[in-house]
Coordinates of N, CA and C in Angstrom, one line a residue:
M572 N 0.8 -1.2 0.0 CA 0.0 0.0 0.0 C 0.9 1.3 0.0
K573 N 1.9 1.2 0.8 CA 2.8 2.4 0.9 C 3.5 2.7 -0.4
K574 N 3.9 1.6 -1.1 CA 4.5 1.7 -2.4 C 3.6 2.3 -3.4
A575 N 2.3 1.9 -3.3 CA 1.3 2.4 -4.2 C 1.1 3.9 -4.1
V576 N 1.1 4.3 -2.8 CA 0.9 5.7 -2.5 C 2.1 6.5 -3.0
E577 N 3.3 6.0 -2.8 CA 4.5 6.7 -3.3 C 4.5 6.8 -4.8
A578 N 4.1 5.7 -5.5 CA 4.0 5.7 -7.0 C 3.0 6.7 -7.4
K579 N 1.9 6.8 -6.7 CA 0.8 7.8 -7.1 C 1.3 9.2 -6.9
R580 N 2.1 9.4 -5.9 CA 2.7 10.8 -5.7 C 3.7 11.1 -6.8
D581 N 4.4 10.1 -7.3 CA 5.3 10.4 -8.4 C 4.6 10.8 -9.7
V582 N 3.4 10.2 -9.9 CA 2.6 10.5 -11.1 C 1.8 11.8 -10.9
F583 N 1.3 12.0 -9.7 CA 0.6 13.2 -9.4 C 1.2 14.1 -8.3
P584 N 2.4 14.7 -8.6 CA 3.0 15.5 -7.6 C 2.2 16.7 -7.2
T585 N 2.2 17.1 -5.9 CA 1.5 18.3 -5.5 C 2.2 19.5 -6.0
E586 N 1.5 20.6 -6.0 CA 2.2 21.9 -6.3 C 3.3 22.2 -5.3
I587 N 3.1 21.8 -4.0 CA 4.1 22.0 -3.0 C 5.3 21.1 -3.3
R588 N 5.1 19.9 -3.7 CA 6.2 19.0 -3.9 C 7.0 19.4 -5.2
L589 N 6.3 19.9 -6.2 CA 7.0 20.4 -7.3 C 7.9 21.6 -7.0
A590 N 7.4 22.5 -6.1 CA 8.2 23.6 -5.6 C 9.4 23.1 -4.9
A591 N 9.2 22.1 -4.0 CA 10.3 21.6 -3.2 C 11.4 20.9 -4.1
E592 N 10.9 20.2 -5.1 CA 11.9 19.5 -5.9 C 12.7 20.5 -6.8
E593 N 12.0 21.5 -7.2 CA 12.8 22.6 -8.0 C 13.8 23.3 -7.1
L594 N 13.4 23.6 -5.9 CA 14.3 24.3 -5.0 C 15.5 23.4 -4.6
S595 N 15.2 22.1 -4.4 CA 16.3 21.2 -4.0 C 17.3 21.0 -5.1
V596 N 16.8 21.1 -6.4 CA 17.8 20.9 -7.5 C 18.7 22.1 -7.6
V597 N 18.1 23.3 -7.6 CA 19.0 24.5 -7.7 C 19.8 24.8 -6.5
A598 N 19.3 24.3 -5.3 CA 20.0 24.6 -4.1 C 21.4 23.9 -4.0
V599 N 21.5 22.8 -4.8 CA 22.8 22.1 -4.8 C 23.9 23.0 -5.2
K600 N 23.6 24.0 -6.1 CA 24.7 24.8 -6.6 C 25.0 26.0 -5.7
Q601 N 24.3 26.2 -4.7 CA 24.5 27.4 -3.9 C 25.8 27.3 -3.0
E602 N 26.6 28.4 -3.0 CA 27.7 28.4 -2.2 C 27.2 28.7 -0.7
E603 N 27.9 28.1 0.2 CA 27.5 28.3 1.6 C 27.5 29.8 2.0
H604 N 26.4 30.2 2.7 CA 26.2 31.5 3.2 C 26.2 32.6 2.1
K605 N 26.0 32.2 0.9 CA 25.9 33.2 -0.2 C 24.6 32.9 -1.0
P606 N 23.5 33.4 -0.5 CA 22.2 33.2 -1.2 C 22.3 33.5 -2.7
S607 N 21.9 32.6 -3.5 CA 22.0 32.8 -5.0 C 20.7 33.4 -5.5
T608 N 20.9 34.3 -6.5 CA 19.8 35.0 -7.1 C 18.8 34.0 -7.8
L609 N 19.4 33.0 -8.5 CA 18.5 32.0 -9.2 C 17.8 31.1 -8.2
I610 N 18.5 30.7 -7.1 CA 17.8 29.9 -6.1 C 16.7 30.6 -5.4
F611 N 16.9 31.9 -5.2 CA 15.8 32.8 -4.6 C 14.7 32.9 -5.5
L612 N 14.9 33.0 -6.8 CA 13.9 33.2 -7.8 C 13.0 31.9 -8.0
A613 N 13.6 30.7 -7.7 CA 12.9 29.5 -7.8 C 11.6 29.4 -7.0
P614 N 11.7 29.6 -5.6 CA 10.5 29.6 -4.8 C 9.6 30.8 -5.1
S615 N 10.2 31.9 -5.5 CA 9.4 33.1 -5.8 C 8.4 32.8 -7.0
K616 N 9.0 32.1 -8.0 CA 8.2 31.7 -9.2 C 7.1 30.6 -8.9
S617 N 7.5 29.7 -8.0 CA 6.6 28.7 -7.5 C 5.4 29.4 -6.8
L618 N 5.7 30.4 -6.0 CA 4.6 31.1 -5.3 C 3.7 31.8 -6.3
L619 N 4.3 32.4 -7.3 CA 3.5 33.0 -8.4 C 2.6 32.0 -9.1
H620 N 3.1 30.8 -9.3 CA 2.3 29.8 -10.0 C 1.1 29.4 -9.1
I621 N 1.3 29.3 -7.8 CA 0.2 28.9 -6.9 C -0.8 30.0 -6.8
L622 N -0.3 31.3 -6.7 CA -1.3 32.4 -6.7 C -2.1 32.4 -8.0
D623 N -1.5 32.1 -9.1 CA -2.3 32.0 -10.3 C -3.5 31.0 -10.2
K624 N -3.2 29.9 -9.6 CA -4.2 28.8 -9.4 C -5.3 29.2 -8.4
I625 N -4.9 30.0 -7.4 CA -5.9 30.4 -6.4 C -6.9 31.4 -7.1
G626 N -6.4 32.2 -8.0 CA -7.3 33.1 -8.8 C -7.2 34.6 -8.3
P627 N -8.3 35.3 -8.6 CA -8.3 36.8 -8.4 C -8.3 37.2 -6.9
T628 N -8.5 36.3 -6.0 CA -8.5 36.6 -4.6 C -7.2 37.2 -4.2
M629 N -6.1 36.7 -4.7 CA -4.8 37.1 -4.4 C -4.1 38.0 -5.4
A630 N -5.0 38.7 -6.2 CA -4.5 39.4 -7.4 C -3.4 40.5 -7.0
V631 N -3.7 41.2 -5.9 CA -2.7 42.3 -5.5 C -1.4 41.7 -5.1
M632 N -1.4 40.6 -4.3 CA -0.1 40.0 -4.0 C 0.6 39.4 -5.2
R633 N -0.2 38.8 -6.1 CA 0.4 38.2 -7.3 C 1.1 39.3 -8.2
Q634 N 0.4 40.5 -8.4 CA 1.0 41.5 -9.2 C 2.3 42.0 -8.5
D635 N 2.3 42.1 -7.2 CA 3.5 42.6 -6.5 C 4.6 41.6 -6.7
V636 N 4.3 40.3 -6.5 CA 5.4 39.2 -6.7 C 5.9 39.2 -8.1
Q637 N 5.0 39.3 -9.1 CA 5.5 39.3 -10.5 C 6.4 40.5 -10.8
R638 N 6.0 41.6 -10.4 CA 6.7 42.8 -10.6 C 8.1 42.7 -10.0
N639 N 8.2 42.2 -8.8 CA 9.5 42.1 -8.2 C 10.4 41.0 -8.8
I640 N 9.8 39.9 -9.2 CA 10.5 38.9 -9.9 C 11.1 39.5 -11.2
E641 N 10.3 40.2 -12.0 CA 10.8 40.8 -13.2 C 11.9 41.8 -13.0
R642 N 11.8 42.6 -12.0 CA 12.9 43.6 -11.7 C 14.2 42.9 -11.3
L643 N 14.1 41.8 -10.5 CA 15.3 41.1 -10.1 C 15.9 40.3 -11.3
E644 N 15.1 39.7 -12.1 CA 15.6 39.0 -13.2 C 16.3 39.9 -14.2
K645 N 15.7 41.1 -14.4 CA 16.3 42.1 -15.3 C 17.7 42.5 -14.8
M646 N 17.9 42.7 -13.5 CA 19.2 43.0 -13.0 C 20.2 41.9 -13.2
Y647 N 19.7 40.7 -12.9 CA 20.5 39.5 -13.0 C 21.1 39.3 -14.5
L648 N 20.2 39.5 -15.4 CA 20.6 39.3 -16.8 C 21.5 40.3 -17.4
I649 N 21.6 41.5 -16.7 CA 22.6 42.5 -17.1 C 24.0 41.9 -17.0
D650 N 24.3 41.2 -15.9 CA 25.6 40.5 -15.7 C 25.4 39.3 -14.8
P651 N 25.1 38.1 -15.4 CA 24.8 37.0 -14.5 C 25.9 36.6 -13.6
S652 N 27.2 36.8 -14.1 CA 28.3 36.5 -13.2 C 28.4 37.4 -12.0
L653 N 28.2 38.7 -12.2 CA 28.3 39.7 -11.1 C 27.1 39.6 -10.2
Y654 N 25.9 39.4 -10.7 CA 24.7 39.4 -9.9 C 24.2 38.0 -9.6
S655 N 25.0 37.0 -9.6 CA 24.6 35.7 -9.2 C 24.3 35.6 -7.8
S656 N 24.8 36.5 -7.0 CA 24.6 36.5 -5.5 C 23.7 37.7 -5.1
L657 N 22.7 37.4 -4.3 CA 21.8 38.5 -3.7 C 22.6 39.5 -3.0
G658 N 23.7 39.1 -2.3 CA 24.5 40.0 -1.5 C 25.2 41.0 -2.4
E659 N 25.6 40.6 -3.6 CA 26.3 41.5 -4.5 C 25.3 42.5 -5.0
I660 N 24.1 42.2 -5.2 CA 23.1 43.1 -5.7 C 22.8 44.2 -4.6
L661 N 22.6 43.7 -3.4 CA 22.4 44.6 -2.3 C 23.6 45.5 -2.0
K662 N 24.8 45.0 -2.1 CA 26.0 45.8 -1.9 C 26.1 46.8 -2.9
R663 N 25.9 46.5 -4.2 CA 26.0 47.4 -5.3 C 25.0 48.6 -5.1
E664 N 23.8 48.3 -4.8 CA 22.8 49.4 -4.6 C 23.1 50.2 -3.4
M665 N 23.6 49.6 -2.3 CA 23.9 50.3 -1.1 C 25.1 51.3 -1.5
D666 N 26.1 50.8 -2.2 CA 27.2 51.7 -2.6 C 26.8 52.8 -3.5
D667 N 25.8 52.5 -4.4 CA 25.2 53.5 -5.3 C 24.3 54.5 -4.6
G668 N 23.8 54.1 -3.4 CA 22.8 55.0 -2.8 C 21.4 54.8 -3.3
T669 N 21.1 53.7 -4.0 CA 19.8 53.5 -4.6 C 19.0 52.4 -3.9
A670 N 19.6 51.7 -2.9 CA 18.9 50.5 -2.3 C 17.5 50.8 -1.8
R671 N 17.3 52.0 -1.2 CA 16.1 52.3 -0.6 C 15.1 53.0 -1.5
K672 N 15.5 53.2 -2.8 CA 14.6 53.8 -3.7 C 13.4 52.8 -4.1
R673 N 12.3 53.4 -4.5 CA 11.1 52.6 -4.7 C 11.2 51.5 -5.7
E674 N 12.0 51.8 -6.8 CA 12.1 50.8 -7.9 C 13.4 50.0 -7.8
S675 N 14.1 50.0 -6.7 CA 15.4 49.3 -6.6 C 15.2 47.8 -6.5
C676 N 16.2 47.1 -6.9 CA 16.2 45.6 -6.7 C 16.3 45.2 -5.3
S677 N 16.9 46.0 -4.5 CA 16.9 45.7 -3.0 C 15.5 45.7 -2.4
R678 N 14.7 46.6 -2.9 CA 13.3 46.5 -2.4 C 12.6 45.3 -3.0
A679 N 12.9 44.9 -4.2 CA 12.3 43.7 -4.8 C 12.7 42.5 -4.0
I680 N 13.9 42.4 -3.6 CA 14.4 41.3 -2.8 C 13.7 41.3 -1.4
L681 N 13.6 42.5 -0.9 CA 12.9 42.6 0.5 C 11.5 42.1 0.4
W682 N 10.7 42.6 -0.6 CA 9.3 42.2 -0.6 C 9.0 40.8 -1.1
L683 N 9.9 40.3 -1.9 CA 9.8 38.9 -2.3 C 10.1 38.0 -1.1
T684 N 11.1 38.4 -0.3 CA 11.4 37.7 0.9 C 10.2 37.7 1.9
R685 N 9.6 38.9 2.1 CA 8.5 39.0 3.0 C 7.3 38.2 2.5
S686 N 7.1 38.1 1.2 CA 6.0 37.3 0.6 C 6.2 35.8 0.9
L687 N 7.5 35.4 0.8 CA 7.9 34.0 1.0 C 7.8 33.7 2.5
N688 N 8.2 34.7 3.4 CA 8.0 34.5 4.8 C 6.5 34.3 5.1
F689 N 5.6 35.0 4.5 CA 4.2 34.9 4.7 C 3.8 33.5 4.2
S690 N 4.2 33.0 3.1 CA 3.9 31.7 2.5 C 4.4 30.6 3.4
L691 N 5.6 30.8 3.9 CA 6.2 29.8 4.8 C 5.3 29.6 6.1
A692 N 4.9 30.8 6.7 CA 4.1 30.8 7.9 C 2.8 30.1 7.6
L693 N 2.2 30.4 6.4 CA 0.9 29.9 6.1 C 1.0 28.3 5.9
L694 N 2.0 27.8 5.3 CA 2.2 26.4 5.1 C 2.4 25.7 6.5
E695 N 3.2 26.3 7.4 CA 3.4 25.7 8.7 C 2.1 25.7 9.5
F696 N 1.3 26.7 9.4 CA 0.0 26.7 10.1 C -0.9 25.7 9.5
L697 N -0.9 25.6 8.2 CA -1.8 24.7 7.4 C -1.5 23.2 7.8
E698 N -0.2 23.0 8.0 CA 0.2 21.6 8.4 C 0.0 21.3 9.9
K699 N 0.2 22.3 10.7 CA 0.1 22.0 12.2 C -1.2 22.2 12.8
E700 N -2.0 23.2 12.3 CA -3.2 23.6 12.9 C -4.4 23.1 12.1
S701 N -4.7 21.8 12.2 CA -5.7 21.2 11.3 C -7.1 21.7 11.7
E702 N -7.3 22.2 12.9 CA -8.6 22.6 13.3 C -9.0 24.1 12.9
W703 N -7.9 24.8 12.5 CA -8.1 26.2 12.2 C -8.8 26.4 10.8
S704 N -9.6 27.4 10.6 CA -10.2 27.7 9.3 C -9.0 28.4 8.5
L705 N -9.2 28.4 7.2 CA -8.2 29.1 6.3 C -8.1 30.5 6.6
E706 N -9.3 31.2 6.9 CA -9.2 32.6 7.3 C -8.3 32.8 8.5
Q707 N -8.5 32.0 9.5 CA -7.7 32.1 10.7 C -6.2 31.9 10.4
I708 N -5.9 30.9 9.5 CA -4.5 30.6 9.2 C -3.9 31.8 8.4
V709 N -4.6 32.4 7.5 CA -4.1 33.5 6.7 C -3.9 34.7 7.6
E710 N -4.9 34.9 8.5 CA -4.8 36.1 9.5 C -3.6 36.0 10.3
E711 N -3.3 34.8 10.9 CA -2.2 34.7 11.8 C -0.8 34.8 11.0
S712 N -0.8 34.2 9.8 CA 0.4 34.3 9.0 C 0.7 35.8 8.6
Y713 N -0.4 36.5 8.3 CA -0.2 37.9 7.9 C 0.3 38.7 9.1
K714 N -0.3 38.5 10.2 CA 0.1 39.3 11.4 C 1.6 39.1 11.8
S715 N 2.1 37.9 11.6 CA 3.5 37.7 12.0 C 4.5 38.0 10.9
T716 N 4.1 38.3 9.7 CA 5.1 38.5 8.6 C 4.9 39.8 7.9
L717 N 3.7 40.1 7.3 CA 3.5 41.2 6.4 C 2.9 42.5 7.1
K718 N 2.1 42.2 8.1 CA 1.3 43.3 8.7 C 2.2 44.4 9.3
P719 N 3.3 44.1 10.0 CA 4.2 45.1 10.6 C 4.8 46.1 9.6
W720 N 4.8 45.7 8.3 CA 5.5 46.5 7.3 C 4.5 47.1 6.3
H721 N 3.2 46.9 6.4 CA 2.2 47.4 5.5 C 1.7 48.7 6.0
G722 N 1.5 49.7 5.1 CA 0.9 50.9 5.4 C -0.6 50.7 5.3
W723 N -1.4 51.8 5.4 CA -2.9 51.7 5.4 C -3.4 51.2 4.0
I724 N -2.8 51.6 2.9 CA -3.2 51.1 1.6 C -3.1 49.6 1.4
S725 N -1.9 49.1 1.8 CA -1.7 47.7 1.7 C -2.5 46.9 2.6
S726 N -2.7 47.4 3.8 CA -3.5 46.8 4.8 C -5.0 46.7 4.4
A727 N -5.5 47.8 3.7 CA -6.8 47.8 3.2 C -7.0 46.7 2.1
A728 N -6.0 46.6 1.2 CA -6.1 45.6 0.2 C -6.1 44.2 0.8
Y729 N -5.4 44.0 1.8 CA -5.3 42.7 2.5 C -6.7 42.3 3.1
K730 N -7.3 43.3 3.7 CA -8.6 43.1 4.3 C -9.7 42.7 3.3
V731 N -9.6 43.3 2.1 CA -10.5 42.9 1.0 C -10.3 41.5 0.6
A732 N -9.0 41.1 0.4 CA -8.6 39.8 0.0 C -9.0 38.7 1.0
L733 N -8.9 39.1 2.3 CA -9.3 38.1 3.4 C -10.7 37.7 3.3
K734 N -11.6 38.6 2.8 CA -13.0 38.3 2.7 C -13.3 37.4 1.5
L735 N -12.3 37.3 0.6 CA -12.6 36.5 -0.6 C -11.8 35.2 -0.7
I736 N -11.0 34.9 0.3 CA -10.2 33.7 0.3 C -11.1 32.4 0.2
P737 N -10.6 31.4 -0.6 CA -11.4 30.2 -0.7 C -11.5 29.4 0.6
E738 N -12.4 28.4 0.6 CA -12.5 27.5 1.7 C -11.2 26.7 1.8
K739 N -10.9 26.2 3.0 CA -9.7 25.4 3.3 C -9.5 24.2 2.4
E740 N -10.7 23.6 2.1 CA -10.7 22.4 1.3 C -10.3 22.7 -0.2
V741 N -10.7 23.9 -0.6 CA -10.4 24.4 -2.0 C -8.9 24.6 -2.1
L742 N -8.3 25.3 -1.1 CA -6.9 25.5 -1.2 C -6.1 24.2 -1.1
S743 N -6.5 23.3 -0.3 CA -5.8 22.0 -0.2 C -5.9 21.3 -1.6
S744 N -7.1 21.4 -2.2 CA -7.2 20.8 -3.5 C -6.3 21.4 -4.6
I745 N -6.1 22.7 -4.5 CA -5.2 23.5 -5.4 C -3.8 23.0 -5.2
L746 N -3.4 22.9 -3.9 CA -2.0 22.5 -3.6 C -1.7 21.1 -3.9
M747 N -2.8 20.2 -3.9 CA -2.6 18.8 -4.2 C -2.5 18.6 -5.7
G748 N -2.7 19.6 -6.5 CA -2.5 19.5 -8.0 C -3.6 18.7 -8.7
D749 N -3.1 17.7 -9.5 CA -4.1 17.0 -10.4 C -4.8 15.8 -9.8
D750 N -4.4 15.5 -8.6 CA -5.0 14.3 -7.9 C -5.8 14.7 -6.7
D751 N -7.1 14.8 -6.9 CA -8.0 15.3 -5.8 C -8.1 14.2 -4.8
E752 N -7.8 12.9 -5.1 CA -8.0 11.9 -4.1 C -6.7 11.6 -3.3
Q753 N -5.7 12.4 -3.5 CA -4.5 12.2 -2.8 C -4.7 12.3 -1.3
E754 N -4.0 11.4 -0.5 CA -4.2 11.5 0.9 C -3.6 12.7 1.5
C755 N -4.3 13.2 2.5 CA -3.9 14.5 3.2 C -2.5 14.3 3.8
N756 N -2.1 13.1 4.2 CA -0.8 12.9 4.8 C 0.3 13.2 3.7
S757 N 0.0 12.9 2.5 CA 1.0 13.1 1.4 C 1.3 14.6 1.3
L758 N 0.2 15.4 1.4 CA 0.3 16.8 1.3 C 1.1 17.3 2.5
K759 N 0.9 16.8 3.6 CA 1.6 17.2 4.8 C 3.1 16.9 4.7
D760 N 3.4 15.7 4.1 CA 4.8 15.3 3.9 C 5.5 16.3 3.0
D761 N 4.8 16.7 1.9 CA 5.3 17.6 0.9 C 5.5 19.0 1.5
I762 N 4.6 19.4 2.4 CA 4.8 20.7 3.0 C 6.0 20.7 3.9
Q763 N 6.2 19.6 4.7 CA 7.3 19.5 5.6 C 8.6 19.5 4.8
M764 N 8.6 18.9 3.6 CA 9.8 18.9 2.8 C 10.1 20.3 2.3
L765 N 9.1 21.0 1.8 CA 9.4 22.4 1.3 C 9.8 23.3 2.4
V766 N 9.2 23.2 3.6 CA 9.5 24.0 4.7 C 11.0 23.8 5.1
S767 N 11.4 22.6 5.1 CA 12.8 22.2 5.5 C 13.8 22.8 4.5
L768 N 13.4 23.0 3.3 CA 14.3 23.6 2.3 C 14.2 25.2 2.3
L769 N 13.0 25.7 2.5 CA 12.8 27.1 2.4 C 13.3 27.9 3.6
R770 N 13.1 27.3 4.8 CA 13.4 28.0 6.0 C 14.9 28.4 6.1
P771 N 15.8 27.5 5.9 CA 17.2 28.0 6.0 C 17.6 29.0 4.9
L772 N 17.0 28.9 3.7 CA 17.3 29.9 2.7 C 16.7 31.3 3.1
L773 N 15.5 31.3 3.6 CA 14.9 32.6 4.1 C 15.6 33.2 5.3
D774 N 16.1 32.3 6.2 CA 16.9 32.7 7.3 C 18.1 33.5 6.9
E775 N 18.8 33.0 5.9 CA 20.0 33.6 5.3 C 19.7 34.9 4.7
I776 N 18.6 35.0 3.9 CA 18.3 36.2 3.2 C 17.8 37.3 4.2
N777 N 17.0 36.9 5.2 CA 16.6 37.8 6.2 C 17.8 38.4 7.0
A778 N 18.8 37.6 7.3 CA 20.0 38.0 7.9 C 20.7 39.0 7.0
L779 N 20.7 38.7 5.7 CA 21.4 39.6 4.8 C 20.7 41.0 4.7
L780 N 19.4 41.0 4.8 CA 18.7 42.3 4.8 C 18.9 43.1 6.0
R781 N 19.0 42.3 7.2 CA 19.4 43.0 8.4 C 20.8 43.6 8.4
K782 N 21.7 42.9 7.8 CA 23.1 43.3 7.6 C 23.2 44.7 6.9
F783 N 22.4 44.8 5.9 CA 22.4 46.1 5.1 C 21.3 47.1 5.6
R784 N 20.7 46.7 6.7 CA 19.7 47.6 7.4 C 18.5 48.0 6.4
L785 N 18.1 47.0 5.7 CA 17.0 47.2 4.8 C 15.7 46.5 5.3
D786 N 15.8 45.8 6.5 CA 14.7 45.0 6.9 C 13.6 45.8 7.6
R787 N 13.8 47.1 7.9 CA 12.7 47.9 8.6 C 11.9 48.7 7.6
I788 N 12.2 48.6 6.3 CA 11.5 49.5 5.3 C 10.0 49.1 5.3
K789 N 9.1 50.1 5.3 CA 7.7 49.9 5.2 C 7.1 50.3 3.9
S790 N 5.9 49.8 3.6 CA 5.2 50.2 2.4 C 4.2 51.3 2.7
T791 N 3.5 51.8 1.7 CA 2.5 52.9 2.0 C 1.2 52.2 2.5

């Protein structure tokens, strides 16, 4: 039975498992304590893909994530060798005095990191707090990650989105991908795998943002 479930998971991988597998492949190339631009973009793009599947409910967040991905990719493609490290991008903009400007890549890195922090918190609550409603999970994830840095405009947009979030079962179905009959335990295993890969990466990037004193920037 266990082999049958594992074989089924290989044929119908969840959205979470796909994200974890992609991250694990690119993470092999990362130098220790030097967060890679491409590795950082991998979970960012996976988040974008999941937001697409959720639909218009998360439209504001999706637009923000996509805009920041495009900005960071554009910088990387200017000189892939020089900008292969997030630290190099942050250092370059700090030296130029542009890091805190609205359209800087440093801000793109900051807000992508915060979006991933939110996603990580959401996944952890989804896996651990089985009795919570999805609204409660999103609310607690937002409070601990994005809310301290949102101004009134961003907070107002979040409140609208909160009223439109799908049912917990709908989100689980989205995350489970093409196999609606997949066991819940398989999804939990995949969440645990992704969290184990994503947390150390985000810890390093959050530390990098603190190093350059960019971690306290707020939005409007």
